[in-house]
Amino acid sequence: MYSMTTSAVHTPRSPVTRKDVARYAGVSTAVVSYVVNGGPKKVAPATEAKVQDAIRVLGYRPNAAARALKLGSSETIGLVIPDNSNPFFSLLAHAVEDAAAELGYALLLTNSDGNLAKERRNIRNLASRQVDGVVLASVLFEPDLEALESAEIPAVLLNHGGNAPGFNSVGVDLAAGAKMAVDHLIGHGHTNIALAMGTNVANDFDRREHGWLQALTAAGLPEGPIVRGDFTRSGGYAAGQRLLASPNRPTAIFASSDMQAIGILRAIHEAGLDVPGDIALTSFDGSAEAEYSWPALTTVEQPVRIMAEAAVSALVGTSRGQEPEQRIFPTELRIRQSCGCGVPGASGPSRGSTT
């Protein structure tokens, strides 16, 4: 029978502490704290290098929970977006993460998949984790923020063009941006301009549709055909097929998102038609895919990085604690080839921006 001796018993290794790191590096625990936390006091480069080497050799991992308890802050913000597979929202999330990191905050990213129940669940989960704030790109124009209010967690509505009393909101003037894109098509001589309009969970009126109508009315043009569908490539593809099958086929289309426009491009190409020769196209968002589609899309570009920085600042930056405000930023029309610009014989107005 095998008998286990005491020498054969291995006791679990205790966690490495800040004192262990200080002893190994030959410094005080306060110096280790300054290096780990990036302050508040500066540490000489040579000393910091010794501490970082000790952290690496010993495998020290700061206790985030203890730090949060001491500071009264988790140094984390939450972000809820509708669709992380959409390049525009991926770009937006990346910009929020960068802005948070600049202020020393980590980011918890959640995706609602365009589903209201999942959005509310994500908000409750973030609230239960006691994040320092939540940036919400909601599927609703008027989202439910009760879970955050009851937990006294501040929130900023991002990609939000409407008014939100009592909350900070950051967005663009959707109507002005859409009008600019449709005005550009009118400047190319188009008089039958369709709208491919994305739908939202509550079926609320989207101000991009209002901008499309404003442009047509101001030019004395009749309302073109409208097709509604998802803010996706497949939604745009289906919209394009329906518009092409219309007895009064439009000569130009304004799509309410770049993803829809990508789908519309496929539908037009499959029909053996040319963009912009047979049908011109403009869209909204300013994602990377708009630049690399064929032809490249003329699109209303949102100032993603500026919006993200404003949202994070309102939560944990220089704007924290100030009276809630609505921040509306200008958009810019990125002119490429899908509208007819750059094509021999085509003409149109120059690039502009909303005010």
mmCIF file of N, CA, C and O in Angstrom, residues 30-118:
data_model
loop_
_atom_site.group_PDB
_atom_site.id
_atom_site.type_symbol
_atom_site.label_atom_id
_atom_site.label_comp_id
_atom_site.label_asym_id
_atom_site.label_seq_id
_atom_site.Cartn_x
_atom_site.Cartn_y
_atom_site.Cartn_z
ATOM 1 N N ALA A 30 4.378 51.333 -2.027
ATOM 2 C CA ALA A 30 3.791 52.544 -2.613
ATOM 3 C C ALA A 30 4.282 52.745 -4.045
ATOM 4 O O ALA A 30 3.506 53.102 -4.940
ATOM 5 N N VAL A 31 5.566 52.485 -4.280
ATOM 6 C CA VAL A 31 6.125 52.625 -5.634
ATOM 7 C C VAL A 31 5.468 51.614 -6.577
ATOM 8 O O VAL A 31 5.138 51.934 -7.722
ATOM 9 N N VAL A 32 5.261 50.393 -6.094
ATOM 10 C CA VAL A 32 4.576 49.397 -6.913
ATOM 11 C C VAL A 32 3.177 49.897 -7.271
ATOM 12 O O VAL A 32 2.716 49.763 -8.414
ATOM 13 N N SER A 33 2.489 50.484 -6.308
ATOM 14 C CA SER A 33 1.145 51.020 -6.540
ATOM 15 C C SER A 33 1.166 52.112 -7.597
ATOM 16 O O SER A 33 0.302 52.164 -8.484
ATOM 17 N N TYR A 34 2.172 53.000 -7.542
ATOM 18 C CA TYR A 34 2.268 54.066 -8.532
ATOM 19 C C TYR A 34 2.458 53.507 -9.941
ATOM 20 O O TYR A 34 1.900 54.018 -10.912
ATOM 21 N N VAL A 35 3.258 52.460 -10.052
ATOM 22 C CA VAL A 35 3.515 51.861 -11.364
ATOM 23 C C VAL A 35 2.257 51.170 -11.888
ATOM 24 O O VAL A 35 1.867 51.343 -13.045
ATOM 25 N N VAL A 36 1.609 50.383 -11.025
ATOM 26 C CA VAL A 36 0.411 49.640 -11.435
ATOM 27 C C VAL A 36 -0.720 50.587 -11.833
ATOM 28 O O VAL A 36 -1.426 50.358 -12.812
ATOM 29 N N ASN A 37 -0.879 51.670 -11.067
ATOM 30 C CA ASN A 37 -2.003 52.578 -11.285
ATOM 31 C C ASN A 37 -1.674 53.761 -12.178
ATOM 32 O O ASN A 37 -2.550 54.583 -12.467
ATOM 33 N N GLY A 38 -0.422 53.845 -12.601
ATOM 34 C CA GLY A 38 -0.046 54.985 -13.442
ATOM 35 C C GLY A 38 -0.041 56.291 -12.677
ATOM 36 O O GLY A 38 -0.291 57.351 -13.244
ATOM 37 N N GLY A 39 0.239 56.273 -11.401
ATOM 38 C CA GLY A 39 0.264 57.488 -10.589
ATOM 39 C C GLY A 39 -0.298 57.216 -9.207
ATOM 40 O O GLY A 39 -0.506 56.060 -8.836
ATOM 41 N N PRO A 40 -0.529 58.245 -8.395
ATOM 42 C CA PRO A 40 -0.495 59.655 -8.774
ATOM 43 C C PRO A 40 0.909 60.260 -8.865
ATOM 44 O O PRO A 40 1.086 61.325 -9.427
ATOM 45 N N LYS A 41 1.917 59.586 -8.283
ATOM 46 C CA LYS A 41 3.273 60.119 -8.349
ATOM 47 C C LYS A 41 4.052 59.452 -9.473
ATOM 48 O O LYS A 41 3.831 58.286 -9.795
ATOM 49 N N LYS A 42 4.966 60.221 -10.061
ATOM 50 C CA LYS A 42 5.795 59.681 -11.138
ATOM 51 C C LYS A 42 6.905 58.805 -10.557
ATOM 52 O O LYS A 42 7.395 59.047 -9.451
ATOM 53 N N VAL A 43 7.283 57.794 -11.330
ATOM 54 C CA VAL A 43 8.340 56.879 -10.931
ATOM 55 C C VAL A 43 9.455 56.956 -11.966
ATOM 56 O O VAL A 43 9.182 57.018 -13.179
ATOM 57 N N ALA A 44 10.693 56.970 -11.507
ATOM 58 C CA ALA A 44 11.827 57.038 -12.429
ATOM 59 C C ALA A 44 11.778 55.849 -13.388
ATOM 60 O O ALA A 44 11.416 54.737 -12.990
ATOM 61 N N PRO A 45 12.115 56.077 -14.666
ATOM 62 C CA PRO A 45 12.040 55.008 -15.671
ATOM 63 C C PRO A 45 12.769 53.733 -15.261
ATOM 64 O O PRO A 45 12.276 52.626 -15.471
ATOM 65 N N ALA A 46 13.964 53.867 -14.668
ATOM 66 C CA ALA A 46 14.735 52.684 -14.273
ATOM 67 C C ALA A 46 14.014 51.910 -13.166
ATOM 68 O O ALA A 46 13.984 50.674 -13.161
ATOM 69 N N THR A 47 13.432 52.660 -12.215
ATOM 70 C CA THR A 47 12.684 52.013 -11.134
ATOM 71 C C THR A 47 11.436 51.334 -11.668
ATOM 72 O O THR A 47 11.105 50.207 -11.282
ATOM 73 N N GLU A 48 10.730 52.008 -12.568
ATOM 74 C CA GLU A 48 9.536 51.422 -13.168
ATOM 75 C C GLU A 48 9.871 50.132 -13.917
ATOM 76 O O GLU A 48 9.133 49.147 -13.856
ATOM 77 N N ALA A 49 11.008 50.129 -14.595
ATOM 78 C CA ALA A 49 11.439 48.928 -15.330
ATOM 79 C C ALA A 49 11.671 47.765 -14.375
ATOM 80 O O ALA A 49 11.323 46.613 -14.673
ATOM 81 N N LYS A 50 12.260 48.056 -13.183
ATOM 82 C CA LYS A 50 12.488 46.989 -12.190
ATOM 83 C C LYS A 50 11.159 46.426 -11.682
ATOM 84 O O LYS A 50 11.010 45.216 -11.500
ATOM 85 N N VAL A 51 10.206 47.324 -11.443
ATOM 86 C CA VAL A 51 8.895 46.885 -10.956
ATOM 87 C C VAL A 51 8.179 46.057 -12.019
ATOM 88 O O VAL A 51 7.608 45.002 -11.728
ATOM 89 N N GLN A 52 8.212 46.520 -13.269
ATOM 90 C CA GLN A 52 7.549 45.785 -14.356
ATOM 91 C C GLN A 52 8.191 44.415 -14.545
ATOM 92 O O GLN A 52 7.499 43.426 -14.816
ATOM 93 N N ASP A 53 9.515 44.340 -14.362
ATOM 94 C CA ASP A 53 10.209 43.051 -14.483
ATOM 95 C C ASP A 53 9.771 42.113 -13.353
ATOM 96 O O ASP A 53 9.536 40.913 -13.585
ATOM 97 N N ALA A 54 9.626 42.659 -12.148
ATOM 98 C CA ALA A 54 9.177 41.842 -11.013
ATOM 99 C C ALA A 54 7.751 41.341 -11.236
ATOM 100 O O ALA A 54 7.430 40.179 -10.935
ATOM 101 N N ILE A 55 6.889 42.207 -11.768
ATOM 102 C CA ILE A 55 5.504 41.819 -12.058
ATOM 103 C C ILE A 55 5.466 40.675 -13.064
ATOM 104 O O ILE A 55 4.716 39.706 -12.912
ATOM 105 N N ARG A 56 6.333 40.780 -14.072
ATOM 106 C CA ARG A 56 6.372 39.757 -15.122
ATOM 107 C C ARG A 56 6.920 38.427 -14.584
ATOM 108 O O ARG A 56 6.351 37.359 -14.829
ATOM 109 N N VAL A 57 8.007 38.494 -13.832
ATOM 110 C CA VAL A 57 8.644 37.275 -13.311
ATOM 111 C C VAL A 57 7.738 36.560 -12.298
ATOM 112 O O VAL A 57 7.579 35.337 -12.335
ATOM 113 N N LEU A 58 7.118 37.319 -11.413
ATOM 114 C CA LEU A 58 6.300 36.733 -10.358
ATOM 115 C C LEU A 58 4.878 36.407 -10.808
ATOM 116 O O LEU A 58 4.154 35.672 -10.125
ATOM 117 N N GLY A 59 4.467 36.988 -11.953
ATOM 118 C CA GLY A 59 3.105 36.742 -12.432
ATOM 119 C C GLY A 59 2.065 37.453 -11.589
ATOM 120 O O GLY A 59 0.963 36.937 -11.369
ATOM 121 N N TYR A 60 2.384 38.672 -11.143
ATOM 122 C CA TYR A 60 1.469 39.425 -10.288
ATOM 123 C C TYR A 60 0.262 39.911 -11.092
ATOM 124 O O TYR A 60 0.394 40.419 -12.198
ATOM 125 N N ARG A 61 -0.923 39.731 -10.517
ATOM 126 C CA ARG A 61 -2.165 40.206 -11.130
ATOM 127 C C ARG A 61 -2.885 41.081 -10.117
ATOM 128 O O ARG A 61 -3.345 40.579 -9.082
ATOM 129 N N PRO A 62 -3.000 42.389 -10.387
ATOM 130 C CA PRO A 62 -3.696 43.271 -9.437
ATOM 131 C C PRO A 62 -5.127 42.797 -9.207
ATOM 132 O O PRO A 62 -5.778 42.290 -10.116
ATOM 133 N N ASN A 63 -5.613 42.955 -8.004
ATOM 134 C CA ASN A 63 -6.978 42.580 -7.647
ATOM 135 C C ASN A 63 -7.918 43.706 -8.046
ATOM 136 O O ASN A 63 -8.015 44.729 -7.365
ATOM 137 N N ALA A 64 -8.605 43.519 -9.169
ATOM 138 C CA ALA A 64 -9.479 44.568 -9.698
ATOM 139 C C ALA A 64 -10.634 44.867 -8.751
ATOM 140 O O ALA A 64 -11.060 46.017 -8.590
ATOM 141 N N ALA A 65 -11.165 43.825 -8.089
ATOM 142 C CA ALA A 65 -12.301 44.024 -7.187
ATOM 143 C C ALA A 65 -11.884 44.870 -5.983
ATOM 144 O O ALA A 65 -12.612 45.776 -5.566
ATOM 145 N N ALA A 66 -10.709 44.567 -5.443
ATOM 146 C CA ALA A 66 -10.230 45.331 -4.293
ATOM 147 C C ALA A 66 -9.951 46.775 -4.681
ATOM 148 O O ALA A 66 -10.250 47.710 -3.934
ATOM 149 N N ARG A 67 -9.375 46.941 -5.855
ATOM 150 C CA ARG A 67 -9.083 48.296 -6.340
ATOM 151 C C ARG A 67 -10.375 49.090 -6.524
ATOM 152 O O ARG A 67 -10.465 50.252 -6.155
ATOM 153 N N ALA A 68 -11.391 48.451 -7.097
ATOM 154 C CA ALA A 68 -12.672 49.117 -7.326
ATOM 155 C C ALA A 68 -13.295 49.532 -5.995
ATOM 156 O O ALA A 68 -13.872 50.616 -5.874
ATOM 157 N N LEU A 69 -13.190 48.651 -4.987
ATOM 158 C CA LEU A 69 -13.745 48.951 -3.672
ATOM 159 C C LEU A 69 -13.035 50.146 -3.050
ATOM 160 O O LEU A 69 -13.666 51.027 -2.463
ATOM 161 N N LYS A 70 -11.724 50.183 -3.210
ATOM 162 C CA LYS A 70 -10.937 51.271 -2.631
ATOM 163 C C LYS A 70 -11.232 52.599 -3.315
ATOM 164 O O LYS A 70 -11.368 53.638 -2.667
ATOM 165 N N LEU A 71 -11.342 52.568 -4.634
ATOM 166 C CA LEU A 71 -11.553 53.798 -5.390
ATOM 167 C C LEU A 71 -13.016 54.216 -5.448
ATOM 168 O O LEU A 71 -13.329 55.356 -5.795
ATOM 169 N N GLY A 72 -13.920 53.285 -5.138
ATOM 170 C CA GLY A 72 -15.336 53.571 -5.298
ATOM 171 C C GLY A 72 -15.730 53.625 -6.755
ATOM 172 O O GLY A 72 -16.698 54.283 -7.140
ATOM 173 N N SER A 73 -14.956 52.941 -7.605
ATOM 174 C CA SER A 73 -15.187 52.949 -9.055
ATOM 175 C C SER A 73 -14.667 51.659 -9.650
ATOM 176 O O SER A 73 -13.613 51.160 -9.257
ATOM 177 N N SER A 74 -15.414 51.109 -10.599
ATOM 178 C CA SER A 74 -14.956 49.897 -11.284
ATOM 179 C C SER A 74 -14.012 50.224 -12.432
ATOM 180 O O SER A 74 -13.429 49.342 -13.037
ATOM 181 N N GLU A 75 -13.886 51.533 -12.742
ATOM 182 C CA GLU A 75 -13.082 51.999 -13.875
ATOM 183 C C GLU A 75 -13.479 51.263 -15.158
ATOM 184 O O GLU A 75 -12.649 50.918 -15.982
ATOM 185 N N THR A 76 -14.773 51.026 -15.277
ATOM 186 C CA THR A 76 -15.320 50.311 -16.431
ATOM 187 C C THR A 76 -16.595 50.995 -16.886
ATOM 188 O O THR A 76 -17.400 51.426 -16.058
ATOM 189 N N ILE A 77 -16.776 51.111 -18.184
ATOM 190 C CA ILE A 77 -18.044 51.582 -18.712
ATOM 191 C C ILE A 77 -18.613 50.504 -19.634
ATOM 192 O O ILE A 77 -17.879 49.697 -20.199
ATOM 193 N N GLY A 78 -19.922 50.483 -19.740
ATOM 194 C CA GLY A 78 -20.593 49.520 -20.598
ATOM 195 C C GLY A 78 -21.042 50.164 -21.896
ATOM 196 O O GLY A 78 -21.332 51.365 -21.933
ATOM 197 N N LEU A 79 -21.084 49.371 -22.942
ATOM 198 C CA LEU A 79 -21.567 49.844 -24.240
ATOM 199 C C LEU A 79 -22.558 48.827 -24.786
ATOM 200 O O LEU A 79 -22.272 47.632 -24.836
ATOM 201 N N VAL A 80 -23.716 49.312 -25.197
ATOM 202 C CA VAL A 80 -24.725 48.468 -25.817
ATOM 203 C C VAL A 80 -24.950 48.967 -27.237
ATOM 204 O O VAL A 80 -25.300 50.138 -27.441
ATOM 205 N N ILE A 81 -24.724 48.103 -28.231
ATOM 206 C CA ILE A 81 -24.969 48.460 -29.622
ATOM 207 C C ILE A 81 -25.944 47.462 -30.241
ATOM 208 O O ILE A 81 -26.066 46.338 -29.768
ATOM 209 N N PRO A 82 -26.641 47.854 -31.309
ATOM 210 C CA PRO A 82 -27.643 46.969 -31.888
ATOM 211 C C PRO A 82 -27.078 45.799 -32.688
ATOM 212 O O PRO A 82 -27.701 44.740 -32.755
ATOM 213 N N ASP A 83 -25.904 45.993 -33.313
ATOM 214 C CA ASP A 83 -25.420 44.953 -34.225
ATOM 215 C C ASP A 83 -23.917 45.085 -34.391
ATOM 216 O O ASP A 83 -23.435 45.926 -35.150
ATOM 217 N N ASN A 84 -23.155 44.221 -33.694
ATOM 218 C CA ASN A 84 -21.696 44.335 -33.792
ATOM 219 C C ASN A 84 -21.135 43.747 -35.083
ATOM 220 O O ASN A 84 -19.929 43.803 -35.326
ATOM 221 N N SER A 85 -22.001 43.166 -35.925
ATOM 222 C CA SER A 85 -21.541 42.699 -37.234
ATOM 223 C C SER A 85 -21.665 43.789 -38.297
ATOM 224 O O SER A 85 -21.160 43.635 -39.403
ATOM 225 N N ASN A 86 -22.326 44.880 -37.946
ATOM 226 C CA ASN A 86 -22.456 46.016 -38.850
ATOM 227 C C ASN A 86 -21.183 46.860 -38.761
ATOM 228 O O ASN A 86 -20.826 47.323 -37.671
ATOM 229 N N PRO A 87 -20.472 47.060 -39.871
ATOM 230 C CA PRO A 87 -19.203 47.798 -39.816
ATOM 231 C C PRO A 87 -19.313 49.179 -39.188
ATOM 232 O O PRO A 87 -18.361 49.644 -38.550
ATOM 233 N N PHE A 88 -20.467 49.838 -39.351
ATOM 234 C CA PHE A 88 -20.618 51.153 -38.728
ATOM 235 C C PHE A 88 -20.577 51.037 -37.212
ATOM 236 O O PHE A 88 -19.876 51.795 -36.535
ATOM 237 N N PHE A 89 -21.308 50.077 -36.646
ATOM 238 C CA PHE A 89 -21.326 49.926 -35.192
ATOM 239 C C PHE A 89 -20.010 49.350 -34.675
ATOM 240 O O PHE A 89 -19.607 49.628 -33.535
ATOM 241 N N SER A 90 -19.327 48.553 -35.476
ATOM 242 C CA SER A 90 -17.992 48.084 -35.095
ATOM 243 C C SER A 90 -17.043 49.262 -34.978
ATOM 244 O O SER A 90 -16.244 49.364 -34.038
ATOM 245 N N LEU A 91 -17.133 50.175 -35.940
ATOM 246 C CA LEU A 91 -16.309 51.381 -35.932
ATOM 247 C C LEU A 91 -16.644 52.245 -34.719
ATOM 248 O O LEU A 91 -15.761 52.778 -34.041
ATOM 249 N N LEU A 92 -17.934 52.363 -34.430
ATOM 250 C CA LEU A 92 -18.379 53.160 -33.297
ATOM 251 C C LEU A 92 -17.883 52.560 -31.981
ATOM 252 O O LEU A 92 -17.382 53.271 -31.101
ATOM 253 N N ALA A 93 -17.997 51.235 -31.849
ATOM 254 C CA ALA A 93 -17.540 50.558 -30.629
ATOM 255 C C ALA A 93 -16.036 50.733 -30.439
ATOM 256 O O ALA A 93 -15.564 50.950 -29.314
ATOM 257 N N HIS A 94 -15.293 50.629 -31.523
ATOM 258 C CA HIS A 94 -13.835 50.794 -31.451
ATOM 259 C C HIS A 94 -13.495 52.201 -30.977
ATOM 260 O O HIS A 94 -12.595 52.399 -30.141
ATOM 261 N N ALA A 95 -14.218 53.185 -31.481
ATOM 262 C CA ALA A 95 -13.957 54.572 -31.102
ATOM 263 C C ALA A 95 -14.294 54.808 -29.627
ATOM 264 O O ALA A 95 -13.574 55.536 -28.930
ATOM 265 N N VAL A 96 -15.380 54.204 -29.138
ATOM 266 C CA VAL A 96 -15.738 54.336 -27.719
ATOM 267 C C VAL A 96 -14.671 53.674 -26.851
ATOM 268 O O VAL A 96 -14.273 54.214 -25.815
ATOM 269 N N GLU A 97 -14.193 52.498 -27.266
ATOM 270 C CA GLU A 97 -13.150 51.808 -26.507
ATOM 271 C C GLU A 97 -11.883 52.656 -26.422
ATOM 272 O O GLU A 97 -11.263 52.760 -25.356
ATOM 273 N N ASP A 98 -11.492 53.271 -27.542
ATOM 274 C CA ASP A 98 -10.299 54.120 -27.551
ATOM 275 C C ASP A 98 -10.482 55.323 -26.632
ATOM 276 O O ASP A 98 -9.572 55.690 -25.875
ATOM 277 N N ALA A 99 -11.662 55.942 -26.696
ATOM 278 C CA ALA A 99 -11.924 57.124 -25.869
ATOM 279 C C ALA A 99 -11.921 56.760 -24.388
ATOM 280 O O ALA A 99 -11.410 57.516 -23.553
ATOM 281 N N ALA A 100 -12.475 55.588 -24.052
ATOM 282 C CA ALA A 100 -12.485 55.142 -22.657
ATOM 283 C C ALA A 100 -11.066 54.843 -22.172
ATOM 284 O O ALA A 100 -10.685 55.213 -21.048
ATOM 285 N N ALA A 101 -10.282 54.180 -23.010
ATOM 286 C CA ALA A 101 -8.906 53.829 -22.642
ATOM 287 C C ALA A 101 -8.064 55.072 -22.385
ATOM 288 O O ALA A 101 -7.194 55.074 -21.501
ATOM 289 N N GLU A 102 -8.301 56.126 -23.133
ATOM 290 C CA GLU A 102 -7.563 57.379 -22.942
ATOM 291 C C GLU A 102 -7.759 57.931 -21.535
ATOM 292 O O GLU A 102 -6.894 58.620 -21.003
ATOM 293 N N LEU A 103 -8.915 57.614 -20.938
ATOM 294 C CA LEU A 103 -9.213 58.101 -19.594
ATOM 295 C C LEU A 103 -8.983 57.025 -18.536
ATOM 296 O O LEU A 103 -9.354 57.193 -17.373
ATOM 297 N N GLY A 104 -8.395 55.884 -18.952
ATOM 298 C CA GLY A 104 -8.070 54.830 -18.004
ATOM 299 C C GLY A 104 -9.206 53.883 -17.685
ATOM 300 O O GLY A 104 -9.181 53.199 -16.658
ATOM 301 N N TYR A 105 -10.203 53.835 -18.551
ATOM 302 C CA TYR A 105 -11.363 52.972 -18.310
ATOM 303 C C TYR A 105 -11.388 51.799 -19.287
ATOM 304 O O TYR A 105 -11.019 51.937 -20.458
ATOM 305 N N ALA A 106 -11.822 50.661 -18.786
ATOM 306 C CA ALA A 106 -12.042 49.494 -19.643
ATOM 307 C C ALA A 106 -13.472 49.537 -20.176
ATOM 308 O O ALA A 106 -14.328 50.255 -19.648
ATOM 309 N N LEU A 107 -13.725 48.735 -21.220
ATOM 310 C CA LEU A 107 -15.044 48.735 -21.852
ATOM 311 C C LEU A 107 -15.634 47.337 -21.842
ATOM 312 O O LEU A 107 -14.965 46.356 -22.177
ATOM 313 N N LEU A 108 -16.900 47.253 -21.444
ATOM 314 C CA LEU A 108 -17.671 46.018 -21.565
ATOM 315 C C LEU A 108 -18.641 46.198 -22.725
ATOM 316 O O LEU A 108 -19.542 47.036 -22.657
ATOM 317 N N LEU A 109 -18.442 45.433 -23.791
ATOM 318 C CA LEU A 109 -19.267 45.571 -24.991
ATOM 319 C C LEU A 109 -20.357 44.519 -25.008
ATOM 320 O O LEU A 109 -20.102 43.326 -24.820
ATOM 321 N N THR A 110 -21.591 44.941 -25.253
ATOM 322 C CA THR A 110 -22.705 44.011 -25.410
ATOM 323 C C THR A 110 -23.444 44.323 -26.701
ATOM 324 O O THR A 110 -23.437 45.451 -27.179
ATOM 325 N N ASN A 111 -24.087 43.306 -27.243
ATOM 326 C CA ASN A 111 -24.763 43.419 -28.530
ATOM 327 C C ASN A 111 -26.226 43.000 -28.355
ATOM 328 O O ASN A 111 -26.509 41.925 -27.817
ATOM 329 N N SER A 112 -27.153 43.847 -28.816
ATOM 330 C CA SER A 112 -28.573 43.544 -28.620
ATOM 331 C C SER A 112 -29.196 42.795 -29.791
ATOM 332 O O SER A 112 -30.350 42.371 -29.705
ATOM 333 N N ASP A 113 -28.461 42.664 -30.893
ATOM 334 C CA ASP A 113 -28.990 42.000 -32.085
ATOM 335 C C ASP A 113 -30.282 42.651 -32.567
ATOM 336 O O ASP A 113 -31.156 41.983 -33.141
ATOM 337 N N GLY A 114 -30.429 43.949 -32.317
ATOM 338 C CA GLY A 114 -31.633 44.650 -32.745
ATOM 339 C C GLY A 114 -32.878 44.215 -32.002
ATOM 340 O O GLY A 114 -34.002 44.470 -32.443
ATOM 341 N N ASN A 115 -32.711 43.566 -30.848
ATOM 342 C CA ASN A 115 -33.817 43.001 -30.084
ATOM 343 C C ASN A 115 -34.004 43.793 -28.791
ATOM 344 O O ASN A 115 -33.077 43.937 -27.996
ATOM 345 N N LEU A 116 -35.219 44.298 -28.572
ATOM 346 C CA LEU A 116 -35.476 45.142 -27.408
ATOM 347 C C LEU A 116 -35.307 44.379 -26.102
ATOM 348 O O LEU A 116 -34.726 44.892 -25.134
ATOM 349 N N ALA A 117 -35.802 43.134 -26.047
ATOM 350 C CA ALA A 117 -35.681 42.340 -24.822
ATOM 351 C C ALA A 117 -34.219 42.106 -24.471
ATOM 352 O O ALA A 117 -33.815 42.188 -23.303
ATOM 353 N N LYS A 118 -33.400 41.834 -25.483
ATOM 354 C CA LYS A 118 -31.980 41.594 -25.236
ATOM 355 C C LYS A 118 -31.285 42.887 -24.833
ATOM 356 O O LYS A 118 -30.387 42.881 -23.979
#
